[in-house]
Structure formats: structure tokens, C-alpha cells
Amino acid sequence: MPRPTAAQLAYGSATVIVSTIAMLLLSQTSTGLGVAVISAAALALGLLVALTVPVPRRRGRHAARTAAGAPTGSAAPTGSAASAASAAEAAQDARVPDPRPASAEHPVHH
């Protein structure tokens, strides 16, 4: 299961807090059961909001290639158009390393 993003945590937490306060003030309940029901409803609402926040898409190594399409094997253009085309292909073929886990960057030695 992927980790929640900062936006998901912020929206979900804000929803739980605001909806709990609003429902408690509007219902004017003072019993323990009423507070528990309102708290559970606010928690469910916060979870729903956190899960519906759009998650940003990961841009991997192949994102540029799939967005622009695979390079074709047609005849190469000539002149300055050739250098522009080769620069565009080089930008598409640029390799970006995958992010390393924190454990690989900071080993713990005992």
C-alpha cells in the first residue's frame, strides 16, 4: 500500500477536525454515546476525503517516451533540423536514476 501524500494527510485531518467540531456544535449532544457516534462519523468522512484527493502521477524513466511516442526509424532530417531532432531524441533518452530508499542512503552500523 503506498504512503499517503502530504495533501491527503492535510485534507483528511482538517476534515476530521472541522466536521467533528461542526457536528458537536450543531447537535448539542452531551452524552458519551453521541460524542462517539459523531467522532466515528467525522473519522469516516475524513478517510473518505483523504482517499478521494487526487494522487500525483509518478514520472518514471519512460514517461517522456510514452508521452511523445517511441522514436521512429525514418530518414534523418538534414541541417539545423537534424541537430534539433537529435537534441530532442537525446532529451527523451536521458536516464534518470530511480530514487533510492532511505535505508540505502543512511546505513546504520552498530
mmCIF file with all atom_site columns, N, CA, C and O in Angstrom, residues 4-42:
data_model
loop_
_atom_site.group_PDB
_atom_site.id
_atom_site.type_symbol
_atom_site.label_atom_id
_atom_site.label_alt_id
_atom_site.label_comp_id
_atom_site.label_asym_id
_atom_site.label_entity_id
_atom_site.label_seq_id
_atom_site.pdbx_PDB_ins_code
_atom_site.Cartn_x
_atom_site.Cartn_y
_atom_site.Cartn_z
_atom_site.occupancy
_atom_site.B_iso_or_equiv
_atom_site.pdbx_formal_charge
_atom_site.auth_seq_id
_atom_site.auth_comp_id
_atom_site.auth_asym_id
_atom_site.auth_atom_id
_atom_site.pdbx_PDB_model_num
ATOM 1   N N  . PRO A 1 4  ? 0.544   7.701  2.167  1.00 0.00 ? 4  PRO A N  1
ATOM 2   C CA . PRO A 1 4  ? -0.317  8.850  1.841  1.00 0.00 ? 4  PRO A CA 1
ATOM 3   C C  . PRO A 1 4  ? 0.535   10.086 1.573  1.00 0.00 ? 4  PRO A C  1
ATOM 4   O O  . PRO A 1 4  ? 1.590   10.275 2.183  1.00 0.00 ? 4  PRO A O  1
ATOM 5   N N  . THR A 1 5  ? 0.055   10.923 0.668  1.00 0.00 ? 5  THR A N  1
ATOM 6   C CA . THR A 1 5  ? 0.768   12.162 0.362  1.00 0.00 ? 5  THR A CA 1
ATOM 7   C C  . THR A 1 5  ? 0.470   13.206 1.430  1.00 0.00 ? 5  THR A C  1
ATOM 8   O O  . THR A 1 5  ? -0.439  13.042 2.249  1.00 0.00 ? 5  THR A O  1
ATOM 9   N N  . ALA A 1 6  ? 1.221   14.290 1.388  1.00 0.00 ? 6  ALA A N  1
ATOM 10  C CA . ALA A 1 6  ? 1.005   15.380 2.346  1.00 0.00 ? 6  ALA A CA 1
ATOM 11  C C  . ALA A 1 6  ? -0.382  15.986 2.169  1.00 0.00 ? 6  ALA A C  1
ATOM 12  O O  . ALA A 1 6  ? -1.038  16.365 3.149  1.00 0.00 ? 6  ALA A O  1
ATOM 13  N N  . ALA A 1 7  ? -0.831  16.086 0.930  1.00 0.00 ? 7  ALA A N  1
ATOM 14  C CA . ALA A 1 7  ? -2.164  16.646 0.672  1.00 0.00 ? 7  ALA A CA 1
ATOM 15  C C  . ALA A 1 7  ? -3.251  15.751 1.261  1.00 0.00 ? 7  ALA A C  1
ATOM 16  O O  . ALA A 1 7  ? -4.228  16.246 1.840  1.00 0.00 ? 7  ALA A O  1
ATOM 17  N N  . GLN A 1 8  ? -3.098  14.444 1.125  1.00 0.00 ? 8  GLN A N  1
ATOM 18  C CA . GLN A 1 8  ? -4.080  13.526 1.693  1.00 0.00 ? 8  GLN A CA 1
ATOM 19  C C  . GLN A 1 8  ? -4.133  13.646 3.204  1.00 0.00 ? 8  GLN A C  1
ATOM 20  O O  . GLN A 1 8  ? -5.219  13.660 3.793  1.00 0.00 ? 8  GLN A O  1
ATOM 21  N N  . LEU A 1 9  ? -2.967  13.717 3.838  1.00 0.00 ? 9  LEU A N  1
ATOM 22  C CA . LEU A 1 9  ? -2.936  13.853 5.298  1.00 0.00 ? 9  LEU A CA 1
ATOM 23  C C  . LEU A 1 9  ? -3.552  15.176 5.744  1.00 0.00 ? 9  LEU A C  1
ATOM 24  O O  . LEU A 1 9  ? -4.327  15.216 6.711  1.00 0.00 ? 9  LEU A O  1
ATOM 25  N N  . ALA A 1 10 ? -3.230  16.246 5.047  1.00 0.00 ? 10 ALA A N  1
ATOM 26  C CA . ALA A 1 10 ? -3.736  17.566 5.430  1.00 0.00 ? 10 ALA A CA 1
ATOM 27  C C  . ALA A 1 10 ? -5.247  17.657 5.250  1.00 0.00 ? 10 ALA A C  1
ATOM 28  O O  . ALA A 1 10 ? -5.967  18.100 6.155  1.00 0.00 ? 10 ALA A O  1
ATOM 29  N N  . TYR A 1 11 ? -5.744  17.251 4.083  1.00 0.00 ? 11 TYR A N  1
ATOM 30  C CA . TYR A 1 11 ? -7.184  17.329 3.831  1.00 0.00 ? 11 TYR A CA 1
ATOM 31  C C  . TYR A 1 11 ? -7.968  16.398 4.758  1.00 0.00 ? 11 TYR A C  1
ATOM 32  O O  . TYR A 1 11 ? -9.021  16.752 5.269  1.00 0.00 ? 11 TYR A O  1
ATOM 33  N N  . GLY A 1 12 ? -7.461  15.186 4.961  1.00 0.00 ? 12 GLY A N  1
ATOM 34  C CA . GLY A 1 12 ? -8.152  14.247 5.836  1.00 0.00 ? 12 GLY A CA 1
ATOM 35  C C  . GLY A 1 12 ? -8.202  14.722 7.277  1.00 0.00 ? 12 GLY A C  1
ATOM 36  O O  . GLY A 1 12 ? -9.254  14.675 7.926  1.00 0.00 ? 12 GLY A O  1
ATOM 37  N N  . SER A 1 13 ? -7.070  15.214 7.780  1.00 0.00 ? 13 SER A N  1
ATOM 38  C CA . SER A 1 13 ? -7.024  15.705 9.164  1.00 0.00 ? 13 SER A CA 1
ATOM 39  C C  . SER A 1 13 ? -7.904  16.932 9.354  1.00 0.00 ? 13 SER A C  1
ATOM 40  O O  . SER A 1 13 ? -8.645  17.037 10.346 1.00 0.00 ? 13 SER A O  1
ATOM 41  N N  . ALA A 1 14 ? -7.843  17.852 8.406  1.00 0.00 ? 14 ALA A N  1
ATOM 42  C CA . ALA A 1 14 ? -8.675  19.055 8.503  1.00 0.00 ? 14 ALA A CA 1
ATOM 43  C C  . ALA A 1 14 ? -10.159 18.703 8.458  1.00 0.00 ? 14 ALA A C  1
ATOM 44  O O  . ALA A 1 14 ? -10.974 19.288 9.183  1.00 0.00 ? 14 ALA A O  1
ATOM 45  N N  . THR A 1 15 ? -10.513 17.732 7.635  1.00 0.00 ? 15 THR A N  1
ATOM 46  C CA . THR A 1 15 ? -11.916 17.311 7.546  1.00 0.00 ? 15 THR A CA 1
ATOM 47  C C  . THR A 1 15 ? -12.388 16.712 8.857  1.00 0.00 ? 15 THR A C  1
ATOM 48  O O  . THR A 1 15 ? -13.497 17.002 9.326  1.00 0.00 ? 15 THR A O  1
ATOM 49  N N  . VAL A 1 16 ? -11.563 15.869 9.467  1.00 0.00 ? 16 VAL A N  1
ATOM 50  C CA . VAL A 1 16 ? -11.952 15.241 10.738 1.00 0.00 ? 16 VAL A CA 1
ATOM 51  C C  . VAL A 1 16 ? -12.149 16.308 11.815 1.00 0.00 ? 16 VAL A C  1
ATOM 52  O O  . VAL A 1 16 ? -13.166 16.308 12.526 1.00 0.00 ? 16 VAL A O  1
ATOM 53  N N  . ILE A 1 17 ? -11.214 17.233 11.920 1.00 0.00 ? 17 ILE A N  1
ATOM 54  C CA . ILE A 1 17 ? -11.296 18.246 12.976 1.00 0.00 ? 17 ILE A CA 1
ATOM 55  C C  . ILE A 1 17 ? -12.489 19.171 12.775 1.00 0.00 ? 17 ILE A C  1
ATOM 56  O O  . ILE A 1 17 ? -13.302 19.385 13.689 1.00 0.00 ? 17 ILE A O  1
ATOM 57  N N  . VAL A 1 18 ? -12.618 19.713 11.564 1.00 0.00 ? 18 VAL A N  1
ATOM 58  C CA . VAL A 1 18 ? -13.695 20.672 11.300 1.00 0.00 ? 18 VAL A CA 1
ATOM 59  C C  . VAL A 1 18 ? -15.066 20.006 11.387 1.00 0.00 ? 18 VAL A C  1
ATOM 60  O O  . VAL A 1 18 ? -16.005 20.561 11.973 1.00 0.00 ? 18 VAL A O  1
ATOM 61  N N  . SER A 1 19 ? -15.199 18.816 10.818 1.00 0.00 ? 19 SER A N  1
ATOM 62  C CA . SER A 1 19 ? -16.511 18.159 10.847 1.00 0.00 ? 19 SER A CA 1
ATOM 63  C C  . SER A 1 19 ? -16.885 17.716 12.267 1.00 0.00 ? 19 SER A C  1
ATOM 64  O O  . SER A 1 19 ? -18.058 17.772 12.646 1.00 0.00 ? 19 SER A O  1
ATOM 65  N N  . THR A 1 20 ? -15.921 17.305 13.079 1.00 0.00 ? 20 THR A N  1
ATOM 66  C CA . THR A 1 20 ? -16.220 16.941 14.464 1.00 0.00 ? 20 THR A CA 1
ATOM 67  C C  . THR A 1 20 ? -16.730 18.151 15.243 1.00 0.00 ? 20 THR A C  1
ATOM 68  O O  . THR A 1 20 ? -17.764 18.072 15.928 1.00 0.00 ? 20 THR A O  1
ATOM 69  N N  . ILE A 1 21 ? -16.024 19.263 15.131 1.00 0.00 ? 21 ILE A N  1
ATOM 70  C CA . ILE A 1 21 ? -16.447 20.475 15.853 1.00 0.00 ? 21 ILE A CA 1
ATOM 71  C C  . ILE A 1 21 ? -17.817 20.938 15.365 1.00 0.00 ? 21 ILE A C  1
ATOM 72  O O  . ILE A 1 21 ? -18.699 21.278 16.171 1.00 0.00 ? 21 ILE A O  1
ATOM 73  N N  . ALA A 1 22 ? -18.010 20.943 14.046 1.00 0.00 ? 22 ALA A N  1
ATOM 74  C CA . ALA A 1 22 ? -19.288 21.407 13.495 1.00 0.00 ? 22 ALA A CA 1
ATOM 75  C C  . ALA A 1 22 ? -20.446 20.515 13.944 1.00 0.00 ? 22 ALA A C  1
ATOM 76  O O  . ALA A 1 22 ? -21.508 21.018 14.357 1.00 0.00 ? 22 ALA A O  1
ATOM 77  N N  . MET A 1 23 ? -20.261 19.205 13.866 1.00 0.00 ? 23 MET A N  1
ATOM 78  C CA . MET A 1 23 ? -21.359 18.303 14.259 1.00 0.00 ? 23 MET A CA 1
ATOM 79  C C  . MET A 1 23 ? -21.643 18.366 15.752 1.00 0.00 ? 23 MET A C  1
ATOM 80  O O  . MET A 1 23 ? -22.797 18.282 16.176 1.00 0.00 ? 23 MET A O  1
ATOM 81  N N  . LEU A 1 24 ? -20.599 18.516 16.571 1.00 0.00 ? 24 LEU A N  1
ATOM 82  C CA . LEU A 1 24 ? -20.816 18.630 18.011 1.00 0.00 ? 24 LEU A CA 1
ATOM 83  C C  . LEU A 1 24 ? -21.559 19.917 18.360 1.00 0.00 ? 24 LEU A C  1
ATOM 84  O O  . LEU A 1 24 ? -22.443 19.928 19.228 1.00 0.00 ? 24 LEU A O  1
ATOM 85  N N  . LEU A 1 25 ? -21.206 21.012 17.681 1.00 0.00 ? 25 LEU A N  1
ATOM 86  C CA . LEU A 1 25 ? -21.892 22.270 17.947 1.00 0.00 ? 25 LEU A CA 1
ATOM 87  C C  . LEU A 1 25 ? -23.329 22.260 17.430 1.00 0.00 ? 25 LEU A C  1
ATOM 88  O O  . LEU A 1 25 ? -24.231 22.797 18.081 1.00 0.00 ? 25 LEU A O  1
ATOM 89  N N  . LEU A 1 26 ? -23.547 21.667 16.270 1.00 0.00 ? 26 LEU A N  1
ATOM 90  C CA . LEU A 1 26 ? -24.899 21.646 15.706 1.00 0.00 ? 26 LEU A CA 1
ATOM 91  C C  . LEU A 1 26 ? -25.831 20.687 16.436 1.00 0.00 ? 26 LEU A C  1
ATOM 92  O O  . LEU A 1 26 ? -27.018 20.954 16.586 1.00 0.00 ? 26 LEU A O  1
ATOM 93  N N  . SER A 1 27 ? -25.293 19.552 16.887 1.00 0.00 ? 27 SER A N  1
ATOM 94  C CA . SER A 1 27 ? -26.161 18.565 17.549 1.00 0.00 ? 27 SER A CA 1
ATOM 95  C C  . SER A 1 27 ? -26.380 18.881 19.030 1.00 0.00 ? 27 SER A C  1
ATOM 96  O O  . SER A 1 27 ? -27.339 18.404 19.628 1.00 0.00 ? 27 SER A O  1
ATOM 97  N N  . GLN A 1 28 ? -25.486 19.630 19.621 1.00 0.00 ? 28 GLN A N  1
ATOM 98  C CA . GLN A 1 28 ? -25.533 19.972 21.035 1.00 0.00 ? 28 GLN A CA 1
ATOM 99  C C  . GLN A 1 28 ? -25.673 18.738 21.924 1.00 0.00 ? 28 GLN A C  1
ATOM 100 O O  . GLN A 1 28 ? -26.380 18.743 22.919 1.00 0.00 ? 28 GLN A O  1
ATOM 101 N N  . THR A 1 29 ? -24.990 17.680 21.537 1.00 0.00 ? 29 THR A N  1
ATOM 102 C CA . THR A 1 29 ? -25.037 16.457 22.327 1.00 0.00 ? 29 THR A CA 1
ATOM 103 C C  . THR A 1 29 ? -24.079 16.560 23.502 1.00 0.00 ? 29 THR A C  1
ATOM 104 O O  . THR A 1 29 ? -23.052 17.233 23.432 1.00 0.00 ? 29 THR A O  1
ATOM 105 N N  . SER A 1 30 ? -24.449 15.883 24.580 1.00 0.00 ? 30 SER A N  1
ATOM 106 C CA . SER A 1 30 ? -23.581 15.883 25.755 1.00 0.00 ? 30 SER A CA 1
ATOM 107 C C  . SER A 1 30 ? -23.355 14.470 26.284 1.00 0.00 ? 30 SER A C  1
ATOM 108 O O  . SER A 1 30 ? -22.625 14.296 27.259 1.00 0.00 ? 30 SER A O  1
ATOM 109 N N  . THR A 1 31 ? -23.951 13.475 25.643 1.00 0.00 ? 31 THR A N  1
ATOM 110 C CA . THR A 1 31 ? -23.763 12.093 26.095 1.00 0.00 ? 31 THR A CA 1
ATOM 111 C C  . THR A 1 31 ? -22.519 11.503 25.457 1.00 0.00 ? 31 THR A C  1
ATOM 112 O O  . THR A 1 31 ? -22.084 11.925 24.380 1.00 0.00 ? 31 THR A O  1
ATOM 113 N N  . GLY A 1 32 ? -21.957 10.539 26.121 1.00 0.00 ? 32 GLY A N  1
ATOM 114 C CA . GLY A 1 32 ? -20.770 9.864  25.598 1.00 0.00 ? 32 GLY A CA 1
ATOM 115 C C  . GLY A 1 32 ? -21.051 9.125  24.309 1.00 0.00 ? 32 GLY A C  1
ATOM 116 O O  . GLY A 1 32 ? -20.212 9.094  23.400 1.00 0.00 ? 32 GLY A O  1
ATOM 117 N N  . LEU A 1 33 ? -22.240 8.517  24.216 1.00 0.00 ? 33 LEU A N  1
ATOM 118 C CA . LEU A 1 33 ? -22.597 7.785  23.005 1.00 0.00 ? 33 LEU A CA 1
ATOM 119 C C  . LEU A 1 33 ? -22.721 8.743  21.816 1.00 0.00 ? 33 LEU A C  1
ATOM 120 O O  . LEU A 1 33 ? -22.268 8.438  20.714 1.00 0.00 ? 33 LEU A O  1
ATOM 121 N N  . GLY A 1 34 ? -23.310 9.912  22.035 1.00 0.00 ? 34 GLY A N  1
ATOM 122 C CA . GLY A 1 34 ? -23.458 10.887 20.958 1.00 0.00 ? 34 GLY A CA 1
ATOM 123 C C  . GLY A 1 34 ? -22.111 11.398 20.457 1.00 0.00 ? 34 GLY A C  1
ATOM 124 O O  . GLY A 1 34 ? -21.895 11.537 19.251 1.00 0.00 ? 34 GLY A O  1
ATOM 125 N N  . VAL A 1 35 ? -21.202 11.659 21.388 1.00 0.00 ? 35 VAL A N  1
ATOM 126 C CA . VAL A 1 35 ? -19.864 12.112 21.014 1.00 0.00 ? 35 VAL A CA 1
ATOM 127 C C  . VAL A 1 35 ? -19.128 11.009 20.247 1.00 0.00 ? 35 VAL A C  1
ATOM 128 O O  . VAL A 1 35 ? -18.432 11.285 19.259 1.00 0.00 ? 35 VAL A O  1
ATOM 129 N N  . ALA A 1 36 ? -19.284 9.767  20.681 1.00 0.00 ? 36 ALA A N  1
ATOM 130 C CA . ALA A 1 36 ? -18.629 8.643  19.999 1.00 0.00 ? 36 ALA A CA 1
ATOM 131 C C  . ALA A 1 36 ? -19.160 8.469  18.575 1.00 0.00 ? 36 ALA A C  1
ATOM 132 O O  . ALA A 1 36 ? -18.395 8.225  17.641 1.00 0.00 ? 36 ALA A O  1
ATOM 133 N N  . VAL A 1 37 ? -20.473 8.593  18.402 1.00 0.00 ? 37 VAL A N  1
ATOM 134 C CA . VAL A 1 37 ? -21.068 8.449  17.070 1.00 0.00 ? 37 VAL A CA 1
ATOM 135 C C  . VAL A 1 37 ? -20.597 9.579  16.161 1.00 0.00 ? 37 VAL A C  1
ATOM 136 O O  . VAL A 1 37 ? -20.234 9.358  15.001 1.00 0.00 ? 37 VAL A O  1
ATOM 137 N N  . ILE A 1 38 ? -20.571 10.795 16.666 1.00 0.00 ? 38 ILE A N  1
ATOM 138 C CA . ILE A 1 38 ? -20.119 11.937 15.869 1.00 0.00 ? 38 ILE A CA 1
ATOM 139 C C  . ILE A 1 38 ? -18.638 11.806 15.524 1.00 0.00 ? 38 ILE A C  1
ATOM 140 O O  . ILE A 1 38 ? -18.221 12.081 14.393 1.00 0.00 ? 38 ILE A O  1
ATOM 141 N N  . SER A 1 39 ? -17.845 11.352 16.472 1.00 0.00 ? 39 SER A N  1
ATOM 142 C CA . SER A 1 39 ? -16.412 11.169 16.215 1.00 0.00 ? 39 SER A CA 1
ATOM 143 C C  . SER A 1 39 ? -16.174 10.103 15.154 1.00 0.00 ? 39 SER A C  1
ATOM 144 O O  . SER A 1 39 ? -15.323 10.271 14.271 1.00 0.00 ? 39 SER A O  1
ATOM 145 N N  . ALA A 1 40 ? -16.920 9.007  15.221 1.00 0.00 ? 40 ALA A N  1
ATOM 146 C CA . ALA A 1 40 ? -16.782 7.941  14.221 1.00 0.00 ? 40 ALA A CA 1
ATOM 147 C C  . ALA A 1 40 ? -17.213 8.435  12.842 1.00 0.00 ? 40 ALA A C  1
ATOM 148 O O  . ALA A 1 40 ? -16.575 8.129  11.822 1.00 0.00 ? 40 ALA A O  1
ATOM 149 N N  . ALA A 1 41 ? -18.286 9.205  12.785 1.00 0.00 ? 41 ALA A N  1
ATOM 150 C CA . ALA A 1 41 ? -18.748 9.741  11.502 1.00 0.00 ? 41 ALA A CA 1
ATOM 151 C C  . ALA A 1 41 ? -17.726 10.714 10.929 1.00 0.00 ? 41 ALA A C  1
ATOM 152 O O  . ALA A 1 41 ? -17.453 10.710 9.718  1.00 0.00 ? 41 ALA A O  1
ATOM 153 N N  . ALA A 1 42 ? -17.144 11.554 11.774 1.00 0.00 ? 42 ALA A N  1
ATOM 154 C CA . ALA A 1 42 ? -16.131 12.502 11.303 1.00 0.00 ? 42 ALA A CA 1
ATOM 155 C C  . ALA A 1 42 ? -14.882 11.777 10.818 1.00 0.00 ? 42 ALA A C  1
ATOM 156 O O  . ALA A 1 42 ? -14.281 12.160 9.815  1.00 0.00 ? 42 ALA A O  1
#
